[in-house]
Coordinates of C-alpha atoms and ligand atoms in Angstrom, one line a residue:
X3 CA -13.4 -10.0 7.3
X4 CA -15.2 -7.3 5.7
X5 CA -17.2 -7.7 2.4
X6 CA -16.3 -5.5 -0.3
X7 CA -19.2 -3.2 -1.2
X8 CA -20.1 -1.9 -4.1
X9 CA -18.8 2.0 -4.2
X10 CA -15.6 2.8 -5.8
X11 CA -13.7 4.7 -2.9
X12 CA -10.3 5.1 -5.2
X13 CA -9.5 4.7 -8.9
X14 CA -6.3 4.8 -11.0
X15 CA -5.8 4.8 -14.4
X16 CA -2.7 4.4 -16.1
X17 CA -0.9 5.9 -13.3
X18 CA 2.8 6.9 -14.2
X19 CA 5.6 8.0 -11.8
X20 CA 8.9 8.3 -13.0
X21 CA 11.9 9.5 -11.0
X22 CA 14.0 11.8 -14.0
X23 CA 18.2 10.8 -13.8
X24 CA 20.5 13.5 -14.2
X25 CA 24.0 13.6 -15.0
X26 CA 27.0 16.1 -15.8
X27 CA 28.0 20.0 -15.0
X28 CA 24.7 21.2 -16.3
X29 CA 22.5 18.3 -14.7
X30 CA 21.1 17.2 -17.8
X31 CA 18.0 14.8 -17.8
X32 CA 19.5 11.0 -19.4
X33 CA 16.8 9.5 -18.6
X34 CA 14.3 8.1 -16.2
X35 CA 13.4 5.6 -13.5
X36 CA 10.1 3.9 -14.3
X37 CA 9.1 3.6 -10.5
X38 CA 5.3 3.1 -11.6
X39 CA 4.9 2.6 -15.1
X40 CA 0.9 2.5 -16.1
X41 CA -1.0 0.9 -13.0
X42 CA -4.7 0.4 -13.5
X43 CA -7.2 -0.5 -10.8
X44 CA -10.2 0.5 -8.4
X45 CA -10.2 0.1 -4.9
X46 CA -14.4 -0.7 -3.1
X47 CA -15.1 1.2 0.2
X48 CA -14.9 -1.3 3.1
X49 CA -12.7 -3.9 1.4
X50 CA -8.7 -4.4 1.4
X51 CA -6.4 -4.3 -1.0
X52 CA -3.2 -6.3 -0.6
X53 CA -0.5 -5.2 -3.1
X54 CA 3.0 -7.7 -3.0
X55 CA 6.2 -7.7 -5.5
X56 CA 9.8 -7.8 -4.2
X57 CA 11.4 -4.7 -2.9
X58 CA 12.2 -2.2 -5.8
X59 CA 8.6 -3.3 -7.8
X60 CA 7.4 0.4 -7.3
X61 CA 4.5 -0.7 -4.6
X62 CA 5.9 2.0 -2.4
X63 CA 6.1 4.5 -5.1
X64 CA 2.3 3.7 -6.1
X65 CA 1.2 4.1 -2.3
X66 CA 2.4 7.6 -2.1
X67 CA 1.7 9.0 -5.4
X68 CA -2.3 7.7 -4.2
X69 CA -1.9 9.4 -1.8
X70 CA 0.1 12.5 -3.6
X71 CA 2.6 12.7 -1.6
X72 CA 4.2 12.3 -4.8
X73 CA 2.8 14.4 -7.8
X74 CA 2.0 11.4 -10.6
X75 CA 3.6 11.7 -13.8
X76 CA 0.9 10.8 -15.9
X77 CA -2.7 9.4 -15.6
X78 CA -5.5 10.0 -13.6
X79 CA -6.3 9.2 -9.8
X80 CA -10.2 9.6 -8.9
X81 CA -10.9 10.1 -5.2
X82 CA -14.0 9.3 -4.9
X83 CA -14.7 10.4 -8.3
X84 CA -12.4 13.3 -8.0
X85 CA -9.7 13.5 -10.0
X86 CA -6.9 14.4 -7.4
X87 CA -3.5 13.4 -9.6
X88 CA -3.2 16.8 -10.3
X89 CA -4.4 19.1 -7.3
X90 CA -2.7 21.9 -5.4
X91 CA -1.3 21.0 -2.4
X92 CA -3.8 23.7 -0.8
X93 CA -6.6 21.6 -2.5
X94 CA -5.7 18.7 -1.4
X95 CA -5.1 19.6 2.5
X96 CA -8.8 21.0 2.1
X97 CA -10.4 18.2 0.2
X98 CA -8.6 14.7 0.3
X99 CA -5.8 14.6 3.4
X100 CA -8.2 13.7 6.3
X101 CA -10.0 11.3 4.2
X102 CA -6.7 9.6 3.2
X103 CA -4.1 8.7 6.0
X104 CA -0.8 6.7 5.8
X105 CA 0.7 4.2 7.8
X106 CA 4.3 3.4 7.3
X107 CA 6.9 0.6 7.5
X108 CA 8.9 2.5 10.2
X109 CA 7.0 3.9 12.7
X110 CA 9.9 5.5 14.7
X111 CA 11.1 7.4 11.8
X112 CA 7.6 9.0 10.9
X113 CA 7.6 9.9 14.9
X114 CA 8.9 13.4 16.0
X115 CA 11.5 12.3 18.5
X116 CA 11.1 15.5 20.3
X117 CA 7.5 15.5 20.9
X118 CA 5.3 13.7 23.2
X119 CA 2.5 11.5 22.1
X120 CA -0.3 13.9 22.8
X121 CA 1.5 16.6 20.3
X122 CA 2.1 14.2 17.8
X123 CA -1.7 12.5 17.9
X124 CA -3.3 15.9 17.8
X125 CA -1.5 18.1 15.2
X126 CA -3.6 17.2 12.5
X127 CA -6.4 19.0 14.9
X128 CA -4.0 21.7 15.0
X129 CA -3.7 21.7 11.1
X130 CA -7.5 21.7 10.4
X131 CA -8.4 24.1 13.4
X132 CA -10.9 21.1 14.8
X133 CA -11.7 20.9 18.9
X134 CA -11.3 23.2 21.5
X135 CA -8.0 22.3 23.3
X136 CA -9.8 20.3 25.8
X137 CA -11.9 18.1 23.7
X138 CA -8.3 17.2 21.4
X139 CA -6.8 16.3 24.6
X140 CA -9.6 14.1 25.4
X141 CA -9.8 12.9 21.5
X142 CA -5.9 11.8 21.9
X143 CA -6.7 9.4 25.0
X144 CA -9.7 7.8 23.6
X145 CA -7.6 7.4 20.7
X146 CA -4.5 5.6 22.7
X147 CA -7.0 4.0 24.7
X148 CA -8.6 2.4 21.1
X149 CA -4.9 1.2 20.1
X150 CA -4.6 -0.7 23.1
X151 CA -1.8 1.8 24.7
X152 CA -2.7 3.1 28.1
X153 CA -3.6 7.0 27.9
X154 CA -1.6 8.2 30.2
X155 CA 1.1 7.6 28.0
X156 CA 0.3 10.5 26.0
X157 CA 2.6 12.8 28.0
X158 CA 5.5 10.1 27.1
X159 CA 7.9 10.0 24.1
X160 CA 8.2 7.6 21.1
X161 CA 11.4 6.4 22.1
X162 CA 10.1 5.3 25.2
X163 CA 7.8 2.6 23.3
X164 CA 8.8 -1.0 21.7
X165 CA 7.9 -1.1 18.1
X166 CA 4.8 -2.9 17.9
X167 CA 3.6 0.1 20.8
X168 CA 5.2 2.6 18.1
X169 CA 3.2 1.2 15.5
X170 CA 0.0 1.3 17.4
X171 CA 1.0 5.4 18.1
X172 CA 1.2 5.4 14.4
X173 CA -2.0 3.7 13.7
X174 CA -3.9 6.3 16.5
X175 CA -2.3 9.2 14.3
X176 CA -3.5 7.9 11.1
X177 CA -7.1 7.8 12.7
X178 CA -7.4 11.3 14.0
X179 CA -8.9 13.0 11.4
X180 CA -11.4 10.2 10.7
X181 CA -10.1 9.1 7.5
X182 CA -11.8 6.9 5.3
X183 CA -8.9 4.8 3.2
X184 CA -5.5 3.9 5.2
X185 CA -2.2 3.1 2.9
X186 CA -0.6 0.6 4.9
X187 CA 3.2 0.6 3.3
X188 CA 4.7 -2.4 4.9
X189 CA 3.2 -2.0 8.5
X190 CA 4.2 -4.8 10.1
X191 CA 7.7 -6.1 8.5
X192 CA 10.0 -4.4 10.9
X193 CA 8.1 -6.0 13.6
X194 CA 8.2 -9.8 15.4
X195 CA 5.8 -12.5 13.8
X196 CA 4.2 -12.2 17.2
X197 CA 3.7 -8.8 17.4
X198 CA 2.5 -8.6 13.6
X199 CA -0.1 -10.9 14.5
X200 CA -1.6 -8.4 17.0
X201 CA -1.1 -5.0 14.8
X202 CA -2.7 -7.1 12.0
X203 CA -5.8 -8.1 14.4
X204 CA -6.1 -4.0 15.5
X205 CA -6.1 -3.2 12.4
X206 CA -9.0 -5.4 11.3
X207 CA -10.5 -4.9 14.6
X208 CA -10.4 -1.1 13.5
X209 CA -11.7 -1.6 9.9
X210 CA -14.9 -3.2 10.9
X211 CA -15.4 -0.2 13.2
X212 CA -14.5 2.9 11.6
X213 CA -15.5 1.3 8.0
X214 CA -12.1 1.6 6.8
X215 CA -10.7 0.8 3.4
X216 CA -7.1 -0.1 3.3
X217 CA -4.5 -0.8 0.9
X218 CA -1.8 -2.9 2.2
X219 CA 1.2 -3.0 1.2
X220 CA 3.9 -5.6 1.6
X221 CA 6.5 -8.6 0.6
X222 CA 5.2 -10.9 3.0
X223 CA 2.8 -13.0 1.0
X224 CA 1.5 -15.0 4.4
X225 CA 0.3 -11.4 5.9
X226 CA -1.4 -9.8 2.6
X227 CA -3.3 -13.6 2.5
X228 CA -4.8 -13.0 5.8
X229 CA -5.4 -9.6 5.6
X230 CA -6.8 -8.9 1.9
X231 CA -10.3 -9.2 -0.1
X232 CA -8.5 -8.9 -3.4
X233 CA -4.4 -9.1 -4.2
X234 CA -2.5 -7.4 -6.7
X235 CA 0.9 -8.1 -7.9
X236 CA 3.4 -6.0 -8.9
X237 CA 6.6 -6.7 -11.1
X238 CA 8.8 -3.7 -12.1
X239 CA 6.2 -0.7 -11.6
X240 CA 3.3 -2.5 -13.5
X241 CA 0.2 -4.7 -12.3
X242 CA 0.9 -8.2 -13.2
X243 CA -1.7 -9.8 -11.9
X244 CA -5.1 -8.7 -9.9
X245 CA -7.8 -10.8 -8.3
X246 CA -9.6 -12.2 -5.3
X247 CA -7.2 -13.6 -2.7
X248 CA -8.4 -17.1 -2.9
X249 CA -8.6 -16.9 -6.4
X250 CA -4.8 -15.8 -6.7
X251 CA -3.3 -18.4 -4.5
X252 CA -5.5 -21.0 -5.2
X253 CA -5.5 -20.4 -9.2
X254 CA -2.1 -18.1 -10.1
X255 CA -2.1 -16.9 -13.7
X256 CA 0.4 -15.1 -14.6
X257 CA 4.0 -17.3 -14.5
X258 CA 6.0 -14.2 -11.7
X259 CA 2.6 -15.1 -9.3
X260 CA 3.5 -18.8 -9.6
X261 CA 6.6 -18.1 -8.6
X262 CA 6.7 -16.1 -5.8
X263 CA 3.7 -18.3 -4.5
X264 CA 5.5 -21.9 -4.9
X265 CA 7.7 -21.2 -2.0
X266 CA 4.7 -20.5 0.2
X267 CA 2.8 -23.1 2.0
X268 CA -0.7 -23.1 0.5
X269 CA -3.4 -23.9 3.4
X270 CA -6.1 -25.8 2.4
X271 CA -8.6 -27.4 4.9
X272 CA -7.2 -30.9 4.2
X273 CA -3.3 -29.3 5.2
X274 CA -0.7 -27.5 3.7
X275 CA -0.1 -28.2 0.3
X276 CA 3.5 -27.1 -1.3
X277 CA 4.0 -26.3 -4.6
X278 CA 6.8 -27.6 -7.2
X279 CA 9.0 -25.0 -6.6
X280 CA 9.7 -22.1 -9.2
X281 CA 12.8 -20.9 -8.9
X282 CA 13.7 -17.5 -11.3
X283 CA 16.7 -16.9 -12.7
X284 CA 18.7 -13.8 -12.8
X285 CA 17.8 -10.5 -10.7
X286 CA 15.4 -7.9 -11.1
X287 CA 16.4 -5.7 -13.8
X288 CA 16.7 -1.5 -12.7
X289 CA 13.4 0.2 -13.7
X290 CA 16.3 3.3 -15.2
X291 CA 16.6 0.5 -18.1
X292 CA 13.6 -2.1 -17.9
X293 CA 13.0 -4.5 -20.5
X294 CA 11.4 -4.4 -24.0
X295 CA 7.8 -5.8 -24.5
X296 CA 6.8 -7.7 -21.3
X297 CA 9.3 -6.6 -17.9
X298 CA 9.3 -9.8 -16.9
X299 CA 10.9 -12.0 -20.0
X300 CA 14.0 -12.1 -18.8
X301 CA 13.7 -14.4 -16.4
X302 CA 10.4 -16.2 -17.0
X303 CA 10.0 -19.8 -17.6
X304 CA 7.1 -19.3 -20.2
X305 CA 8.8 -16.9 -22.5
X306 CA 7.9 -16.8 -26.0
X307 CA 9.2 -14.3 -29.3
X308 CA 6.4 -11.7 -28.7
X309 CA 7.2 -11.7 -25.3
X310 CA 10.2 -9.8 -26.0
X311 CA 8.6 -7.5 -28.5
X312 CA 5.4 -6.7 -27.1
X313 CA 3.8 -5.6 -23.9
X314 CA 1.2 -7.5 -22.9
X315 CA -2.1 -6.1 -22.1
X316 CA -3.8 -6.0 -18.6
X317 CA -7.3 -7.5 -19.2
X318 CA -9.5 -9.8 -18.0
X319 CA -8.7 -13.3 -18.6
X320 CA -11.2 -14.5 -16.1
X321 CA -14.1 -13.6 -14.4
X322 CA -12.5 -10.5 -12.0
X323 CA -9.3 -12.3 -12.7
X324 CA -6.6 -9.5 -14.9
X325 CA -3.3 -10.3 -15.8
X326 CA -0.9 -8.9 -17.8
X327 CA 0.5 -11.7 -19.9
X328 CA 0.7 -13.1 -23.7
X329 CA -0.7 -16.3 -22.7
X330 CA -3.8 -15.7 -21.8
X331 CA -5.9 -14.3 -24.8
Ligands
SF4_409 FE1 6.2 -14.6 -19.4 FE2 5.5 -13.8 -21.8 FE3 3.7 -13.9 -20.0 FE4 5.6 -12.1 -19.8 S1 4.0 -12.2 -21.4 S2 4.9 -13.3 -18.2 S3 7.4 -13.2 -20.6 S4 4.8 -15.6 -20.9

């Protein structure tokens, strides 16, 4: 496991992205989808970053607009200390794309069908005019040979591959141009437990070599426990909670944490423990219409009257411990 050093590699603040609904003859704007609705938080080179929330929380959302693939609608995100929330897309293929790579949840459907491995791995050398044609070609089977795929594969197709072998292709790719933070979007949930269990080794294998910071994404709370320094969760495009991983299962502050972590088996080194179990009521409401003062109210156990009038801040109520809820301060 790595230790999280001091220098801030990524920064957001009060990052917005909503998705604008349109309706009738003329299209009109009605309203929006809050997708991301004000995260805040710093990411330390070398460490990882587990972010969890059920599907539709806006985790997704928040890994791409990071990594501006979408355009945020408000607030700031410092790469490096660069503010890159608002850069041209020619800026950012100069300045921030090879130092920020993405891995996603399907690796088959990010993986041009028609084109062999060796095309695919060595594009981006294509794209940023790096390597004479002999040297990429050696690059791509050093790279293979890293991911644990044989490198004579690199003349073969992705279809021809199983999907933990499709994730490793997609892992080589994200490495090629050297990158220094990886967005992780659900790597390993289309893939069998056994098989996570390797990509998740590679990829930690990988981070202690190439000094990698990564921000994972996922559902699976067991996966983002091994993997992650710090966890953050997310509830209806905000930050609910944020601290270190033992910290956060061991000590859950805010009442949607204790919930999603009371049907997980908590490891301790006397056995598992297994909390009461929490379980919420009702379903998440759409982020086109979310709820008044604090998203989660309607279906938390602790709700009080402000709850429903006022959104609670996200400070700290701890030492490195934030949370975003009216109980705590
Ligand atoms: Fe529950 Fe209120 Fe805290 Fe929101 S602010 S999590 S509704 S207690």
């Amino acid at each position: 496991m790595t230790t999280a050093k001091e220098e801030t590699i990524l920064e957001l603040k009060n990052v917005k992205k909503y998705f604008p609904i349109r309706s009738g003859f003329f299209q009109r704007k009605v309203g929006d989808v809050k997708a991301v609705d004000g995260v805040s938080f710093s990411l330390k080179k070398g460490e990882t970053l587990g972010i969890v929330g059920e599907s539709g929380c806006g985790k997704s959302t928040a890994g791409r607009t990071m990594i501006r693939l979408y355009k945020p609608t408000e607030g700031q995100i410092l790469f490096k200390g660069q503010d890159i929330s608002s850069l041209s897309e020619e800026s950012l293929r100069k300045s921030v794309r090879k130092n920020i790579q993405m891995v996603f949840q399907d690796p088959f459907a990010s993986l041009n069908p028609r084109k062999t491995l060796r095309s695919i791995i060595k594009e981006p050398f294509n794209t940023h005019h790096m390597y004479s044609m002999k040297e990429r070609n050696e690059k791509v089977e050093e790279l293979l040979a890293r991911v644990g795929l044989h490198p004579s594969f690199a003349n073969r197709y992705p279809h021809e591959f199983s999907g933990g072998q499709r994730q490793r292709i997609g892992i080589a790719r994200a490495l090629t141009l050297n990158p220094e933070l990886i967005i992780a979007d659900e790597p390993v949930s289309a893939l069998d437990v056994s098989i996570q269990a390797q990509v998740i080794n590679l990829m930690e294998e990988l981070q202690e070599e190439f000094n990698l910071t990564y921000l994972f994404i996922s559902h699976d709370l067991s996966v983002v426990r091994h993997i992650s320094d710090r966890v953050g969760v997310m509830y209806l495009g905000k930050m609910m909670e944020l601290t270190d991983k033992h910290e956060l299962y061991d000590n859950p502050l805010h009442p949607y944490t204790q919930a999603l972590l009371s049907s997980v088996p908590v490891t301790r080194k006397k056995g598992a423990v297994k909390r009461e179990r929490i379980v919420l009521k009702g379903e998440l409401p759409s982020p086109a219409n979310p709820p008044k003062g604090c998203v989660f109210h309607t279906r938390c156990p602790a709700a009080k009257a402000i709850c429903k009038e006022q959104i609670p801040e996200f400070k700290e109520a701890a030492p490195n411990h934030f949370v975003a809820c009216h109980l705590y301060g």
